[in-house]
Every structure is written in structure tokens, then in C-alpha cells.
C-alpha positions as a LaTeX table, in Angstrom:
\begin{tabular}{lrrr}
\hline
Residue & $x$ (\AA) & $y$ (\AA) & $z$ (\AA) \\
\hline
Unk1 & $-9.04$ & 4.93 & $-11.26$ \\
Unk2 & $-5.37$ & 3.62 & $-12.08$ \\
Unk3 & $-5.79$ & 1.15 & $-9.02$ \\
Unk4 & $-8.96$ & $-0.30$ & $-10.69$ \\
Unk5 & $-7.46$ & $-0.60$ & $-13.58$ \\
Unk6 & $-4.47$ & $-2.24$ & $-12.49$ \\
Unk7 & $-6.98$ & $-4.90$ & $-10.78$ \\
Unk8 & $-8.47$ & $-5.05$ & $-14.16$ \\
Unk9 & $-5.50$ & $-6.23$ & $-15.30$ \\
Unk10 & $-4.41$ & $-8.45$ & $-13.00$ \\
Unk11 & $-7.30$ & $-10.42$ & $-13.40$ \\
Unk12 & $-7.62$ & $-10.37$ & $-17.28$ \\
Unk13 & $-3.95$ & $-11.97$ & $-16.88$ \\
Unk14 & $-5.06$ & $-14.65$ & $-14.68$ \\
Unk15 & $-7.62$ & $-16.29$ & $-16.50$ \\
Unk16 & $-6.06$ & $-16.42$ & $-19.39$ \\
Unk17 & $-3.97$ & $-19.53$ & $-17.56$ \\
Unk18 & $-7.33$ & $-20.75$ & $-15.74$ \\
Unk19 & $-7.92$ & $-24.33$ & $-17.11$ \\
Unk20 & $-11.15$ & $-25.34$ & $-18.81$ \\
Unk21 & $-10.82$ & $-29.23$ & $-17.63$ \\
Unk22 & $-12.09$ & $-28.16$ & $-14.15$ \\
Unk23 & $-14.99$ & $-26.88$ & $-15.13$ \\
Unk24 & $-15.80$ & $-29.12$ & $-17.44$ \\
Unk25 & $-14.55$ & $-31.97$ & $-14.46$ \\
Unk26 & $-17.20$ & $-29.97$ & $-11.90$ \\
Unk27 & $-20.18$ & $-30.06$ & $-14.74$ \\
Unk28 & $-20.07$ & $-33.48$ & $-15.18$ \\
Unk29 & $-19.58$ & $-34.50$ & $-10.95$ \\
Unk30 & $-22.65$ & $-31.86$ & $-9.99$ \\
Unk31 & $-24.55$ & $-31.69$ & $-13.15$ \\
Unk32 & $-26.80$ & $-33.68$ & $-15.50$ \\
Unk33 & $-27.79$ & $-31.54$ & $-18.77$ \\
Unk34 & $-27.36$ & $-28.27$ & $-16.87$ \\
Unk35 & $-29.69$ & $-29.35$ & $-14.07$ \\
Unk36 & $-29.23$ & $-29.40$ & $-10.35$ \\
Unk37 & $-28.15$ & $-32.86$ & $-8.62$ \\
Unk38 & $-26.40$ & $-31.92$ & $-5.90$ \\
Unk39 & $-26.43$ & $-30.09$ & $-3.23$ \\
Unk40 & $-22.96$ & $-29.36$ & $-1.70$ \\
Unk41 & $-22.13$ & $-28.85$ & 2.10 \\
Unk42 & $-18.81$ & $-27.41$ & 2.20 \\
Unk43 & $-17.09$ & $-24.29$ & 0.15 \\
Unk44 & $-16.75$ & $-24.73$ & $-3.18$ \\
Unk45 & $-14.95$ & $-22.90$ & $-6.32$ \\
Unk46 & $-15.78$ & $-23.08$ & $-9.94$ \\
Unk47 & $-13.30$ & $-22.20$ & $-12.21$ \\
Unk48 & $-12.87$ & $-22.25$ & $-16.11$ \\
Unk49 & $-13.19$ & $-19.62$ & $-19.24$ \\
Unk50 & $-16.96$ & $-20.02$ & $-20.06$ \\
Unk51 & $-18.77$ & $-20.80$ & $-16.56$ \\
Unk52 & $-22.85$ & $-21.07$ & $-16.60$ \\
Unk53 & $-22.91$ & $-22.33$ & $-12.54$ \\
Unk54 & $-26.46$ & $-23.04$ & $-10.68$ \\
Unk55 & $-25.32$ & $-25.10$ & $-7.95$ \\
Unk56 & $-26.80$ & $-24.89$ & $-3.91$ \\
Unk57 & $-23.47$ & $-24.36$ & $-1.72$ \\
Unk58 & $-24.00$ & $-24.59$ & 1.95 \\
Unk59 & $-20.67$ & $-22.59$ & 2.27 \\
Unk60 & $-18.61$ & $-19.94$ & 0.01 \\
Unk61 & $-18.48$ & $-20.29$ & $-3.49$ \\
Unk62 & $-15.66$ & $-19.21$ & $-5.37$ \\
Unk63 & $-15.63$ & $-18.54$ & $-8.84$ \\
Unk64 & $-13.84$ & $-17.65$ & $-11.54$ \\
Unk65 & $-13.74$ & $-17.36$ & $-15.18$ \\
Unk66 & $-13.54$ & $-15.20$ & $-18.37$ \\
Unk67 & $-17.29$ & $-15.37$ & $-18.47$ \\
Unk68 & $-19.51$ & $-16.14$ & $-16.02$ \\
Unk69 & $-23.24$ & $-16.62$ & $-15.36$ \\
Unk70 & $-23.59$ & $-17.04$ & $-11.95$ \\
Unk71 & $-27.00$ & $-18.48$ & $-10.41$ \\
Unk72 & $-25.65$ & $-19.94$ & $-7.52$ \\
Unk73 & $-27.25$ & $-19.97$ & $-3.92$ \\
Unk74 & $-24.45$ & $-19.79$ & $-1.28$ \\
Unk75 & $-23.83$ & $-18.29$ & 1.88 \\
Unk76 & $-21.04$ & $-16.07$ & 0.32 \\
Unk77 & $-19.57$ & $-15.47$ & $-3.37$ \\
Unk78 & $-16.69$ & $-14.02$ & $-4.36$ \\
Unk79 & $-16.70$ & $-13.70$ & $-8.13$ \\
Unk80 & $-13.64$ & $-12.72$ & $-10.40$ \\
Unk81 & $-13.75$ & $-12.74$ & $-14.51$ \\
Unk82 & $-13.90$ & $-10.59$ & $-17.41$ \\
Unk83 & $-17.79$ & $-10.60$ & $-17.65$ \\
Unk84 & $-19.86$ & $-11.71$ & $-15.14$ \\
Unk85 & $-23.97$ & $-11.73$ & $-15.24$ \\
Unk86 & $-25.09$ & $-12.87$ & $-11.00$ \\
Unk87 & $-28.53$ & $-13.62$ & $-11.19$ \\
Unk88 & $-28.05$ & $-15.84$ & $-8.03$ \\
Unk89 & $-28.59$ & $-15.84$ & $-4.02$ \\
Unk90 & $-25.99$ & $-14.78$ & $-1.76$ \\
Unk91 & $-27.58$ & $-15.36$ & 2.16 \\
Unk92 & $-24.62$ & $-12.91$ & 2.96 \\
Unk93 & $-22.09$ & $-10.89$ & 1.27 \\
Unk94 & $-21.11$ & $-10.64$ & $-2.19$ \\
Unk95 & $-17.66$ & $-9.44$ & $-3.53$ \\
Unk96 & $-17.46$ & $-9.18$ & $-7.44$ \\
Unk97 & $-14.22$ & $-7.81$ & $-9.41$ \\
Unk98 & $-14.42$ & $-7.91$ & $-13.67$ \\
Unk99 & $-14.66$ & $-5.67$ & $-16.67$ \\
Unk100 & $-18.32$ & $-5.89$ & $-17.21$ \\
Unk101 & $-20.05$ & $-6.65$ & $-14.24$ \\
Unk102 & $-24.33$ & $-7.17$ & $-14.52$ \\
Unk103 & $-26.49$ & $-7.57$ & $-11.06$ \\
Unk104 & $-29.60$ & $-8.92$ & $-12.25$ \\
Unk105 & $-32.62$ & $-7.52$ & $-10.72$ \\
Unk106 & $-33.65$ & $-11.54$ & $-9.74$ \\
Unk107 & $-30.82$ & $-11.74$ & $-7.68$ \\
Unk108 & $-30.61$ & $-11.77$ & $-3.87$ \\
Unk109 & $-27.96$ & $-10.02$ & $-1.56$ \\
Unk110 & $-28.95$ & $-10.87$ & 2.23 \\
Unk111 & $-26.24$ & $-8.49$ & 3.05 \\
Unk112 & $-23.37$ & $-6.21$ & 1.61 \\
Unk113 & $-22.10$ & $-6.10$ & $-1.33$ \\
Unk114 & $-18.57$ & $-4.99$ & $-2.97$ \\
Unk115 & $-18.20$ & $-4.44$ & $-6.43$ \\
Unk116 & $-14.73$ & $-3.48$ & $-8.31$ \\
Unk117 & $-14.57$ & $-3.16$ & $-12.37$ \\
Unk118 & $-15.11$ & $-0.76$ & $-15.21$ \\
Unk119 & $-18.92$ & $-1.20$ & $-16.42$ \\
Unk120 & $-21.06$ & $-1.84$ & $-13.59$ \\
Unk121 & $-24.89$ & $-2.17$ & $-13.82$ \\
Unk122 & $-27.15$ & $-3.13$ & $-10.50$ \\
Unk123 & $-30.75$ & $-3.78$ & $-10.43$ \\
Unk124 & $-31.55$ & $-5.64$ & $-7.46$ \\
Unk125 & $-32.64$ & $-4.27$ & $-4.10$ \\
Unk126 & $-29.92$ & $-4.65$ & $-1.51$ \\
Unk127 & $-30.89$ & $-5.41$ & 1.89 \\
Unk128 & $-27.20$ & $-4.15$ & 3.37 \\
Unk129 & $-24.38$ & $-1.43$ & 2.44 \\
Unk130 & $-23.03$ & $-1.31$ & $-1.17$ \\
Unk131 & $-19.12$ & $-0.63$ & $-1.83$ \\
Unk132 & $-18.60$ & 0.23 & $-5.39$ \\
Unk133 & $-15.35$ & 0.88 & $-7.52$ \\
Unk134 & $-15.84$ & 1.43 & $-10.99$ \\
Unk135 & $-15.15$ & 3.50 & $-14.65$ \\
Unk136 & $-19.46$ & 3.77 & $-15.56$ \\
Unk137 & $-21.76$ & 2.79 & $-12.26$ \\
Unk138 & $-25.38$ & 2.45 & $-13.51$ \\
Unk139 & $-28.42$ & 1.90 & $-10.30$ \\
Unk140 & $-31.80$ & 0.71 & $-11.45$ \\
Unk141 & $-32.57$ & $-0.96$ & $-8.01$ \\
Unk142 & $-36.84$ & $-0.42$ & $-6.43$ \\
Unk143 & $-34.05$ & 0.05 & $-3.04$ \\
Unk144 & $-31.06$ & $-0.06$ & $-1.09$ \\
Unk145 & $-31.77$ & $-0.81$ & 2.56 \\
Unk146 & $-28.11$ & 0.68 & 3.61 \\
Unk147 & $-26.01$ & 3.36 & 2.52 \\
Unk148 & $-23.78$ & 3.57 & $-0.66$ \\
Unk149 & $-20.12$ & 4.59 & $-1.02$ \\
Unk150 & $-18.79$ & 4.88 & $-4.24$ \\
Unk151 & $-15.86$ & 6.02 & $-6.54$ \\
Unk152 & $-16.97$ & 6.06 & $-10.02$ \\
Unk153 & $-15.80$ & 8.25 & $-13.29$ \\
Unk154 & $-19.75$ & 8.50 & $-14.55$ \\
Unk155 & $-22.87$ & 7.67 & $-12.23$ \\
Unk156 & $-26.16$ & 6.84 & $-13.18$ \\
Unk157 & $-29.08$ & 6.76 & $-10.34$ \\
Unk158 & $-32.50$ & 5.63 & $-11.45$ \\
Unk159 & $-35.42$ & 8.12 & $-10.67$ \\
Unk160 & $-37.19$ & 4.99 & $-8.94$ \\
Unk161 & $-34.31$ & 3.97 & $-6.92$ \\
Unk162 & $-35.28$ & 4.71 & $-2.96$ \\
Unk163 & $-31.28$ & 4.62 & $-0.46$ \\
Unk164 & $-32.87$ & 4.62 & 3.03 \\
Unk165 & $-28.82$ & 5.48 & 3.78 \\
Unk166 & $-26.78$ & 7.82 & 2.99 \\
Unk167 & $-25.33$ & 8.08 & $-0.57$ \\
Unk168 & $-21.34$ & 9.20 & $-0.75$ \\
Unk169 & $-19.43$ & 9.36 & $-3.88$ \\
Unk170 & $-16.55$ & 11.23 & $-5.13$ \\
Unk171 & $-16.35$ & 15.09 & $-6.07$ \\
Unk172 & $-15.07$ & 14.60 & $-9.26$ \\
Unk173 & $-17.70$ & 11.73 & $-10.51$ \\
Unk174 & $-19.90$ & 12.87 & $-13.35$ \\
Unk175 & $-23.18$ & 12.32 & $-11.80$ \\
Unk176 & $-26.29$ & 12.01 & $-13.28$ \\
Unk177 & $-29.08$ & 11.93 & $-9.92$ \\
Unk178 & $-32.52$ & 13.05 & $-10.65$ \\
Unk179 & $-33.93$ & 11.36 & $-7.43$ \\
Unk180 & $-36.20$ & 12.42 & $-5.08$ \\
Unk181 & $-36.17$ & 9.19 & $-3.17$ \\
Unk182 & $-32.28$ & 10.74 & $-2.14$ \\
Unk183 & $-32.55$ & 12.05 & 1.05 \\
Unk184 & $-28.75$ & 12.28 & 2.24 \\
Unk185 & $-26.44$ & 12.94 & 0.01 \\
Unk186 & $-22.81$ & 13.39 & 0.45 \\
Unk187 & $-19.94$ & 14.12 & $-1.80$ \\
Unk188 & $-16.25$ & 13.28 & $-0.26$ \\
Unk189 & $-13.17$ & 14.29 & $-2.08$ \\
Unk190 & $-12.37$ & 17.59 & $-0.75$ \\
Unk191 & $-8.56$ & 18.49 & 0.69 \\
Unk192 & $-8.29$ & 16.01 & 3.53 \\
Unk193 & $-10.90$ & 14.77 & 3.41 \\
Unk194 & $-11.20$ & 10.56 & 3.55 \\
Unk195 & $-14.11$ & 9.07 & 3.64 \\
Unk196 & $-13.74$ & 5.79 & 2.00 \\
Unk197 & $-10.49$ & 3.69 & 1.47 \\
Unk198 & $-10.76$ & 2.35 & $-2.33$ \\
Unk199 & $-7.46$ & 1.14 & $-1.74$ \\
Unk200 & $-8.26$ & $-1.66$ & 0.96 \\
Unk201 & $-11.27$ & $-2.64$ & $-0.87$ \\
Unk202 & $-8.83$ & $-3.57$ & $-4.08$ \\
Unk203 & $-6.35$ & $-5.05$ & $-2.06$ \\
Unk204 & $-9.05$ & $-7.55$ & $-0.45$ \\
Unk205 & $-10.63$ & $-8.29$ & $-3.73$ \\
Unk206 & $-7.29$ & $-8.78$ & $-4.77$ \\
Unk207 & $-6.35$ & $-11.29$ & $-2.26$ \\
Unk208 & $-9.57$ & $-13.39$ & $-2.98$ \\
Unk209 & $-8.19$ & $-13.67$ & $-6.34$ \\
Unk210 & $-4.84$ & $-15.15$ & $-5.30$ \\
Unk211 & $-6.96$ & $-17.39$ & $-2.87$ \\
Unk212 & $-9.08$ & $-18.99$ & $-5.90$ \\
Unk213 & $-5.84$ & $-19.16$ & $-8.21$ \\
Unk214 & $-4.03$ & $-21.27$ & $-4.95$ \\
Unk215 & $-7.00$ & $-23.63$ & $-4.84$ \\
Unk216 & $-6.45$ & $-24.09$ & $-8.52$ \\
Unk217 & $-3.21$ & $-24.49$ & $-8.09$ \\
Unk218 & $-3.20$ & $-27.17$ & $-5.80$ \\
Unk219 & $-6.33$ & $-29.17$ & $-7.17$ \\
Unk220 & $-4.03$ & $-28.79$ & $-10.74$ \\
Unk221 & $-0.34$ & $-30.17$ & $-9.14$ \\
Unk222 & $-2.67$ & $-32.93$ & $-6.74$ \\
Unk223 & $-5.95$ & $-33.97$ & $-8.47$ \\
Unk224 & $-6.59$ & $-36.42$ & $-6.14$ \\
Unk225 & $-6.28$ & $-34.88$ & $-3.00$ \\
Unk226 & $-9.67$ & $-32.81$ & $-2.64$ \\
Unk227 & $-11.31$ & $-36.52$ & $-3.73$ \\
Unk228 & $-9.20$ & $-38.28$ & $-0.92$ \\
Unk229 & $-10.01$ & $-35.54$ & 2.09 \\
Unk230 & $-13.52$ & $-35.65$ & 0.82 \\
Unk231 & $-14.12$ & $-39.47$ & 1.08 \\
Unk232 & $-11.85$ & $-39.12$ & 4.93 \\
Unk233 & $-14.69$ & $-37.07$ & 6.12 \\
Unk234 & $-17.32$ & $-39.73$ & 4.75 \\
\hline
\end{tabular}
């Protein structure tokens, strides 16, 4: 868990520099009142302390924030903040990395998702493979069309919960399963034994991190240049 944590912390420290001018800049150009006006064909990235974003992105949306409710439809989303509720529609993959991380049993994951943070609660079905990294791991989902791999230091598993996949998670998990819906089971952690890389996982969260705090970066040092290559391809 010491790598999770250390992501943990890396991204606590971030946002406490992440500017709340561009998010209140991006509410007023896409938003009237909190309602949809625009639909945006290109990726996007929201950033700010308090984010409430419902915006259509025909791309990847970025985001990140201290706390976030995400209801966003994009083709990907890669989420970073302290707390983050998704309650939104990914048409592909979803990568989330916070403290208290909430999947929303409205929300809709085409694909995979991969999850890193400390409290982690999912209840919505999940049409791919789930990743997970996390201190508590709670699973409410109806089902889980792939298989999940997880490292976790409790796990919960909902009675209802049907994984037409396999299930892996580490030996030394506390795990609570009372599932009958659990057909193959497998627990890794044994001498030698390597089933999934946490490690790489981290590391790419962590490197979609640095790629929203860049895009920050440079919208902060030139304001007008996302403006000026947006109005070129007019």
C-alpha cells in the first residue's frame, strides 16, 4: 500500500496549487446556470478545487480538482482529486486516482476501468475488466462483464454482484465474499508469484496527472493560446 499512498500524496499536493479561475473561466464559456450549451469536439480538461462538470466531450476529458462531481459524457476520463463522485458516461475507459473515490450506480463504463485511492465504492455494472488499487474496496455492482484484479487492505463483494470473469486479489486482503454469483476465484500473492503489476498501474495514473498539471501550466503562463489555435482551426 505505501505506493498508493505515496500517489495519494502526490496528488493531495497538487491541487492544492490548482487555480480556481479556470474553472470558474470554463463555467461561464460552456455553461449557463449549470446547464448544458455546448457540446465540445476536441479533448478537454476541467480543472479547479470545487468542480460540478456535465459537459458532452467528443474526445478525452481531463479533470481535476479537490472535489469533483463528474457527469460528463466523453469518450475517455481520466479523473484526479481528493473526492470524486462519477455519475457520468465514459464510451471507453475510465482511469480515476483520489482519496475517496464513489462510482455511482447511474454511471456508464463502455469499457475498462482503473481505479487507484484509499476508499473506493463501485456500483455500476462494468461492461469491460476492472483494475483496482485501494486501502477499503466496496462492490455493489447487478455485474461485471470482465474479470477483476485487485490489491486492496479490506474487500467488500455484494451478495448480488454476478463477475462473468475471473476475480484475483491479493492473499493478504481481508475479504469479505459471500457470493454465489463467484464462479472463479483466484488469490495471487504467494512466493513468486506475479499476477498483477500495481506498480505500472500507479506510474500511468501518475503520468496522467503530470499531463493535466502541464496543460494547466501552459493555459496559466499563455492564456491566449488555446483561444488563438482554437479560432485557426475555425
Amino acid at each position: 500500500m505505501k505506493n498508493i499512498r505515496k500517489l495519494l500524496l502526490i496528488i493531495i499536493t497538487c491541487l492544492m496549487f490548482l487555480p480556481n479561475v479556470y474553472a470558474d473561466n470554463i463555467t461561464k464559456k460552456y455553461f449557463n446556470e449549470n446547464k448544458f450549451v455546448k457540446e465540445i469536439n476536441n479533448s478537454f480538461f476541467t480543472a479547479g478545487r470545487d468542480i460540478n462538470t456535465k459537459v458532452d466531450v467528443n474526445g478525452i476529458h481531463f479533470i481535476a480538482g479537490q472535489t469533483i462531481n463528474a457527469n460528463s459524457t466523453a469518450d475517455y476520463q481520466l479523473i484526479a482529486g481528493e473526492t470524486i463522485n462519477f455519475q457520468g458516461i465514459t464510451k471507453n475507459d475510465l482511469f480515476i486516482a483520489g482519496k475517496n473515490i464513489n462510482i455511482n450506480e447511474n454511471a456508464k463504463i463502455s469499457r475498462d476501468l482503473f481505479v487507484a485511492g484509499q476508499n473506493i465504492n463501485i456500483s455500476t455494472n462494468i461492461k469491460g475488466n476492472i483494475f483496482i488499487a485501494g486501502d477499503t474496496i466496496n462492490i455493489d455492482s447487478k455485474y461485471i462483464d470482465g474479470n477483476i484484479t485487485i490489491t486492496a487492505d479490506k474487500l467488500n463483494i455484494s451478495k448480488k454482484t454476478e463477475v462473468k470473469g475471473t476475480l484475483k486479489y491479493n492473499k493478504s486482503a481481508n475479504a469479505s465474499i459471500e457470493n454465489n454469483n463467484l464462479k472463479n476465484i483466484k488469490v495471487y500473492g504467494n512466493k513468486g508469484e506475479n499476477n498483477f503489476n500495481i506498480d505500472a498501474i500507479i506510474s500511468f495514473i501518475i503520468s496522467i496527472i503530470s499531463s493535466i498539471l502541464l496543460a494547466i501550466t501552459l493555459n496559466l503562463i499563455f492564456p491566449t493560446l488555446y483561444s488563438n489555435l482554437d479560432n485557426n482551426n475555425r
